[in-house]
């Protein structure tokens, strides 16, 4: 059968989709583009905001429109948290929870025989121990994502993900070493370590994330490694030393802030204040002033006053973030914040979001501008309009003119300037 996939949400979901696709290919099925009349549509959903759920429903309907006779499978966090809601959507055949995805090929085969719709969702409290589907193969020959952790126990007031993913579960170090080594042997030039709460890796094993990271960095390879999102309290001195001092490690960290107001951080049940966060960034930049730091911000959280918002703007302007993801508060059913009073009006949220985005864009431009006349390592991905495009270790888009094939090549580039969202450079001959 022809199987098509669509992924919404985070890098963990991207990893999970790659893994599921590998299972189908190993079973003799063919993966095809989503718009190409497939026999089976697998939609890996996100539930982090109402917008994410809305987009998930749109993609489900799009798959049905492409082929009304196709088998439609919905999995991911939205499927886990609202299985009955999704099962009620016309045209949906299988709703599969996050722990039940290893059975997807079997479930599709079963449906193709009996045509009985099914909800297969294991409750999060019943999910125990490490479970993952290895990435058997990948259509992306440049960058691979390796999920080493799942689950979250932080329970921020606004977040539904702990309810969707369950308790912290970690890939044992020997298994992680084997998986990492396998990706290296297959020629990937960058491996992204990811997890739902990556920095809590090892909580269930009696170890810490830096213990795993140190072991992976010992593996002989010609690829670089990038870290997924890390919470502020999870960046230990040991972990930071590994990031700063190893040339294999991309000089890029994504550290969610969520608000620049201590009052709002407390209401959000974040486990740090601005002083802690600011000091962490100071310590990082003392060791590498050019290290790329991205972040997430939520605007319009219940009770966010004009002063709270102004504090967020001031903090953001002072920090020179390389990238900021801005989200408007979205109440998630079952989370504490969903019932908080003092909701911020939608129009005010939108206005604040635009203001934050303007500051964020300016900050990103200033950060990128520091690299003019500097040299960066770039992993080239594709040729677009006659120019090769890739990402630097700092997660900056870099474009160069070159005639020869640079696909999957790690090369040093001297940056000459900026053009819209990309740095322009030239190869340095080795």
XYZ file of C-alpha atoms in Angstrom:
430
model
C 0.000 0.000 0.000
C 0.959 3.640 -0.445
C 1.359 5.396 2.917
C 1.450 9.188 3.360
C 2.453 11.054 6.515
C 1.950 14.525 7.918
C 3.640 15.700 11.116
C 2.566 18.587 13.303
C 4.496 19.937 16.278
C 7.890 19.300 17.779
C 11.085 17.468 16.831
C 9.974 14.489 18.930
C 6.959 14.126 16.665
C 9.244 14.382 13.633
C 11.351 11.552 15.047
C 8.250 9.474 15.763
C 6.956 9.930 12.210
C 10.322 8.880 10.745
C 10.205 5.778 12.942
C 6.652 4.858 11.952
C 7.433 5.411 8.268
C 10.386 3.053 8.617
C 8.110 0.350 10.040
C 5.772 0.616 7.067
C 8.646 0.522 4.561
C 10.141 -2.494 6.341
C 6.767 -4.232 5.961
C 6.896 -3.698 2.194
C 4.757 -0.584 1.901
C 5.652 2.529 -0.106
C 5.770 6.006 1.430
C 4.473 8.799 -0.810
C 3.934 12.571 -0.530
C 0.815 13.563 1.395
C -0.895 15.081 -1.635
C -0.300 11.975 -3.783
C -3.454 9.836 -3.559
C -2.308 7.446 -0.806
C -4.052 4.297 0.436
C -3.290 5.214 4.057
C -2.907 8.664 5.621
C -1.109 8.867 8.972
C -1.448 12.223 10.732
C 0.873 12.701 13.723
C -0.856 15.443 15.700
C 0.057 18.131 18.224
C -2.029 19.374 21.171
C 0.134 22.148 22.615
C -2.385 24.877 21.623
C -5.914 25.163 20.236
C -4.341 26.269 16.964
C -2.318 23.021 16.870
C -5.501 20.995 17.282
C -7.271 23.061 14.633
C -4.398 22.495 12.186
C -4.514 18.777 12.986
C -8.212 18.629 12.078
C -7.544 20.550 8.857
C -4.852 18.059 7.831
C -7.143 15.131 8.653
C -9.829 16.595 6.377
C -7.229 17.267 3.678
C -6.157 13.612 3.681
C -9.782 12.516 3.363
C -10.286 14.967 0.479
C -7.233 13.598 -1.355
C -8.664 10.075 -1.225
C -12.081 9.494 0.399
C -11.468 5.727 0.215
C -8.172 5.855 2.127
C -7.580 4.530 5.628
C -7.094 7.535 7.914
C -4.944 7.048 11.017
C -4.568 9.757 13.662
C -1.845 9.517 16.299
C 0.224 11.876 18.471
C -0.599 14.090 21.447
C -4.034 15.219 20.236
C -5.017 11.591 19.687
C -3.795 10.769 23.193
C -5.665 13.578 24.971
C -8.921 13.616 22.970
C -9.388 10.193 21.328
C -13.195 10.241 21.347
C -13.269 13.705 19.788
C -11.009 12.592 16.946
C -12.841 9.295 16.478
C -16.002 11.343 15.942
C -14.523 13.155 12.943
C -16.032 11.810 9.691
C -13.572 9.647 7.794
C -11.222 8.819 10.686
C -10.670 5.066 10.978
C -7.951 4.531 13.587
C -7.039 6.652 16.618
C -3.722 5.488 18.061
C -2.101 6.755 21.279
C 1.556 7.610 21.794
C 2.387 4.251 23.394
C 0.518 2.207 20.803
C 2.319 3.371 17.664
C 4.588 0.294 17.398
C 1.382 -1.605 16.507
C 0.399 0.758 13.675
C 1.324 -1.525 10.769
C -0.589 -4.364 12.417
C -3.610 -2.135 13.142
C -3.769 -0.913 9.542
C -3.539 -4.492 8.241
C -6.329 -5.525 10.603
C -8.559 -2.649 9.482
C -7.998 -3.438 5.807
C -9.544 -6.876 6.493
C -12.472 -6.081 8.794
C -13.105 -2.338 8.149
C -13.876 -1.752 11.832
C -12.895 1.634 13.219
C -10.845 1.431 16.394
C -9.481 3.568 19.225
C -6.209 2.151 20.541
C -4.993 4.504 23.279
C -3.131 3.316 26.373
C -3.689 5.694 29.317
C -0.578 7.733 30.164
C -0.513 6.449 33.756
C -0.143 2.934 32.364
C 2.859 3.789 30.174
C 5.953 2.457 31.926
C 9.568 1.986 30.905
C 11.402 3.097 27.786
C 9.632 2.356 24.548
C 10.661 3.633 21.160
C 10.617 2.609 17.534
C 14.111 2.811 16.051
C 14.529 4.875 12.892
C 14.999 1.988 10.462
C 15.680 4.359 7.597
C 15.090 7.991 6.751
C 14.346 9.978 3.625
C 16.464 12.830 5.012
C 20.105 11.924 4.439
C 21.468 15.089 6.031
C 20.136 15.411 9.570
C 18.748 12.749 11.911
C 16.720 13.161 15.075
C 17.403 10.769 17.943
C 14.786 10.658 20.690
C 16.433 9.601 23.948
C 13.716 10.690 26.398
C 9.939 10.840 26.631
C 7.432 12.120 29.176
C 7.275 15.168 31.428
C 6.533 15.620 35.138
C 6.944 19.398 35.380
C 3.210 20.214 35.047
C 3.457 23.889 34.143
C 0.053 25.456 34.745
C -0.699 25.947 31.041
C 0.703 22.763 29.524
C -1.157 19.639 28.456
C 1.930 17.675 27.397
C 2.488 15.833 30.737
C -1.060 14.492 30.367
C -0.324 13.419 26.793
C 3.108 11.869 27.317
C 3.140 10.485 30.863
C 6.063 10.100 33.255
C 9.731 10.570 32.387
C 11.188 7.596 30.536
C 14.765 7.419 29.282
C 16.609 5.341 26.706
C 19.338 3.368 28.534
C 22.853 4.563 27.700
C 23.964 1.345 25.898
C 20.876 1.511 23.677
C 21.451 5.218 22.997
C 25.089 4.580 22.063
C 24.007 1.842 19.639
C 21.319 4.056 18.070
C 23.686 7.020 17.750
C 26.429 4.845 16.236
C 23.950 3.422 13.734
C 22.985 6.919 12.557
C 26.668 7.836 12.221
C 27.321 4.705 10.145
C 24.488 5.664 7.794
C 26.193 8.909 6.881
C 24.194 11.542 8.715
C 26.278 14.667 9.290
C 24.180 16.059 12.143
C 22.313 14.255 14.914
C 19.753 16.161 16.980
C 19.210 14.772 20.477
C 15.648 15.337 21.520
C 13.006 14.485 24.088
C 9.781 15.820 25.543
C 11.733 17.046 28.599
C 15.252 16.305 27.404
C 17.047 17.734 30.424
C 15.267 15.271 32.718
C 16.838 12.367 30.849
C 17.953 9.745 33.363
C 15.601 10.700 36.202
C 14.144 7.195 36.013
C 17.599 5.600 35.677
C 19.408 7.395 38.506
C 21.670 9.338 36.135
C 21.667 12.762 34.449
C 21.575 13.962 30.864
C 25.216 15.051 30.894
C 26.184 11.437 31.701
C 24.621 10.278 28.435
C 25.929 13.241 26.454
C 29.510 12.626 27.573
C 29.307 9.015 26.391
C 27.881 9.955 22.992
C 30.622 12.521 22.435
C 33.219 9.759 22.822
C 31.934 8.059 19.667
C 34.308 8.551 16.746
C 32.396 10.287 13.968
C 32.559 12.974 11.314
C 29.164 14.391 12.239
C 28.113 17.108 14.636
C 25.496 16.942 17.387
C 22.783 19.441 18.277
C 20.745 19.554 21.466
C 16.984 19.943 21.507
C 15.148 22.300 23.845
C 16.431 22.399 27.439
C 14.737 23.896 30.491
C 16.808 26.519 32.380
C 17.258 24.400 35.520
C 18.446 21.432 33.435
C 21.542 23.161 32.072
C 24.108 21.992 34.611
C 27.729 23.194 34.724
C 28.786 19.730 33.540
C 26.439 19.873 30.544
C 27.448 23.417 29.641
C 31.134 22.455 29.727
C 30.452 19.630 27.253
C 28.614 22.017 24.920
C 31.239 24.758 25.028
C 34.387 22.649 24.917
C 33.639 20.006 22.284
C 34.017 21.016 18.613
C 31.438 18.395 17.596
C 28.674 20.227 19.469
C 26.610 22.883 17.690
C 26.884 26.178 19.549
C 23.147 26.542 19.850
C 20.802 26.150 22.814
C 17.052 26.590 22.958
C 16.051 27.624 26.483
C 12.339 28.407 27.010
C 11.692 31.604 28.989
C 7.875 31.842 28.628
C 7.603 35.237 30.378
C 9.781 38.174 31.368
C 7.720 38.778 34.518
C 8.422 37.011 37.808
C 4.760 37.375 38.729
C 3.670 35.506 35.602
C 6.445 32.905 35.874
C 5.144 32.053 39.345
C 1.558 31.761 38.083
C 2.808 29.537 35.269
C 4.490 27.236 37.827
C 7.850 27.668 36.173
C 10.639 26.689 38.563
C 12.927 29.722 38.123
C 12.799 33.501 38.200
C 14.254 36.146 35.889
C 17.377 36.523 38.006
C 18.148 32.812 37.610
C 17.458 32.843 33.876
C 19.474 36.009 33.285
C 22.414 34.680 35.291
C 22.356 31.447 33.259
C 22.618 33.399 30.005
C 25.423 35.509 31.469
C 27.365 32.360 32.391
C 26.861 30.915 28.908
C 28.016 34.082 27.163
C 31.069 34.421 29.374
C 32.225 31.115 27.909
C 31.049 31.731 24.327
C 29.672 35.213 23.516
C 28.478 34.035 20.088
C 26.595 30.930 21.225
C 23.101 31.013 19.726
C 20.315 31.128 22.312
C 16.709 30.699 21.217
C 13.648 30.810 23.423
C 9.858 30.494 23.696
C 7.483 33.165 24.999
C 3.790 33.027 25.865
C 1.916 36.328 25.675
C -1.486 37.006 27.195
C -1.251 34.507 30.054
C -4.149 35.067 32.508
C -3.349 37.978 34.803
C -0.621 39.407 32.529
C -0.842 43.146 33.163
C 0.560 45.893 30.981
C 3.460 46.145 33.402
C 4.117 42.392 33.172
C 4.178 42.702 29.397
C 6.508 45.714 29.486
C 8.869 43.746 31.740
C 8.872 40.934 29.185
C 9.674 43.375 26.377
C 12.516 44.921 28.390
C 14.016 41.546 29.263
C 13.765 40.378 25.666
C 15.478 43.506 24.342
C 18.360 43.031 26.777
C 19.137 39.401 25.933
C 19.972 39.321 22.191
C 18.162 36.053 21.464
C 18.932 34.489 18.097
C 15.392 33.186 17.675
C 12.124 33.624 19.583
C 9.014 31.490 19.170
C 6.014 33.583 20.248
C 2.777 31.884 21.325
C -0.493 33.452 22.401
C -1.927 31.824 25.525
C -4.223 28.951 24.643
C -6.302 27.396 27.460
C -5.888 23.624 27.519
C -8.777 21.693 29.043
C -7.724 19.928 32.247
C -4.782 22.223 33.027
C -4.892 24.653 35.997
C -4.496 27.733 33.792
C -7.634 26.848 31.827
C -9.719 27.944 34.823
C -7.626 30.984 35.825
C -9.533 34.279 35.998
C -8.305 37.589 34.530
C -8.162 36.372 30.932
C -6.403 38.729 28.545
C -8.638 39.787 25.658
C -7.886 38.201 22.269
C -7.223 41.576 20.653
C -4.737 42.493 23.390
C -3.007 39.117 22.985
C -2.651 39.699 19.256
C -1.304 43.215 19.771
C 1.241 41.996 22.320
C 2.244 39.110 20.070
C 2.982 41.504 17.203
C 5.015 43.770 19.485
C 7.065 40.843 20.824
C 7.614 39.493 17.311
C 8.964 42.857 16.189
C 11.473 42.870 19.059
C 12.338 39.233 18.325
C 12.977 39.914 14.626
C 15.225 42.845 15.484
C 17.125 40.731 18.017
C 17.585 37.908 15.502
C 18.949 40.348 12.920
C 21.389 41.853 15.411
C 22.596 38.412 16.467
C 23.115 37.233 12.878
C 24.881 40.482 11.992
C 27.691 39.638 14.400
C 28.875 36.914 12.015
C 29.841 39.173 9.107
C 33.542 38.535 8.331
C 33.508 35.505 10.632
C 33.823 31.831 9.717
C 31.112 29.269 10.475
C 30.641 25.561 9.809
C 27.662 24.885 7.541
C 25.835 21.644 6.804
C 24.499 22.041 3.271
C 21.045 20.624 2.586
C 19.752 21.684 -0.823
C 20.253 23.851 -3.883
C 17.646 26.592 -4.233
C 17.500 28.990 -7.190
C 21.086 28.171 -8.137
C 22.542 28.672 -4.644
C 23.395 26.120 -1.962
C 21.611 26.535 1.366
C 22.413 25.055 4.765
C 22.471 25.635 8.502
C 25.417 26.711 10.608
C 26.086 25.190 13.999
C 24.465 28.318 15.425
C 21.239 27.455 13.561
C 21.657 30.296 11.081
C 20.574 29.864 7.472
C 23.586 30.343 5.159
C 23.541 30.614 1.356
C 26.501 30.425 -1.031
C 27.087 30.262 -4.780
C 28.803 27.030 -5.820
C 28.671 24.839 -8.915
C 29.669 21.496 -7.385
C 27.412 19.239 -5.326
C 27.430 20.166 -1.626
C 24.515 17.995 -0.466
C 25.272 16.641 3.041
C 28.661 18.369 3.115
C 30.023 20.064 6.245
C 32.127 22.992 5.050
C 33.646 26.140 6.493
C 32.135 29.355 5.135
C 33.203 32.971 5.524
C 30.169 35.198 6.035
C 30.097 38.316 3.868
C 26.721 39.810 4.758
C 22.974 39.319 5.182
C 20.091 39.002 2.749
C 16.595 38.817 4.256
C 16.559 35.718 6.502
C 19.861 34.289 5.286
C 23.552 34.968 5.716
C 25.544 35.164 2.482
C 29.015 33.666 2.367
C 31.697 31.897 0.374
C 33.476 28.586 0.818
C 36.883 28.499 2.449
C 38.987 25.994 0.541
C 40.268 23.233 2.791
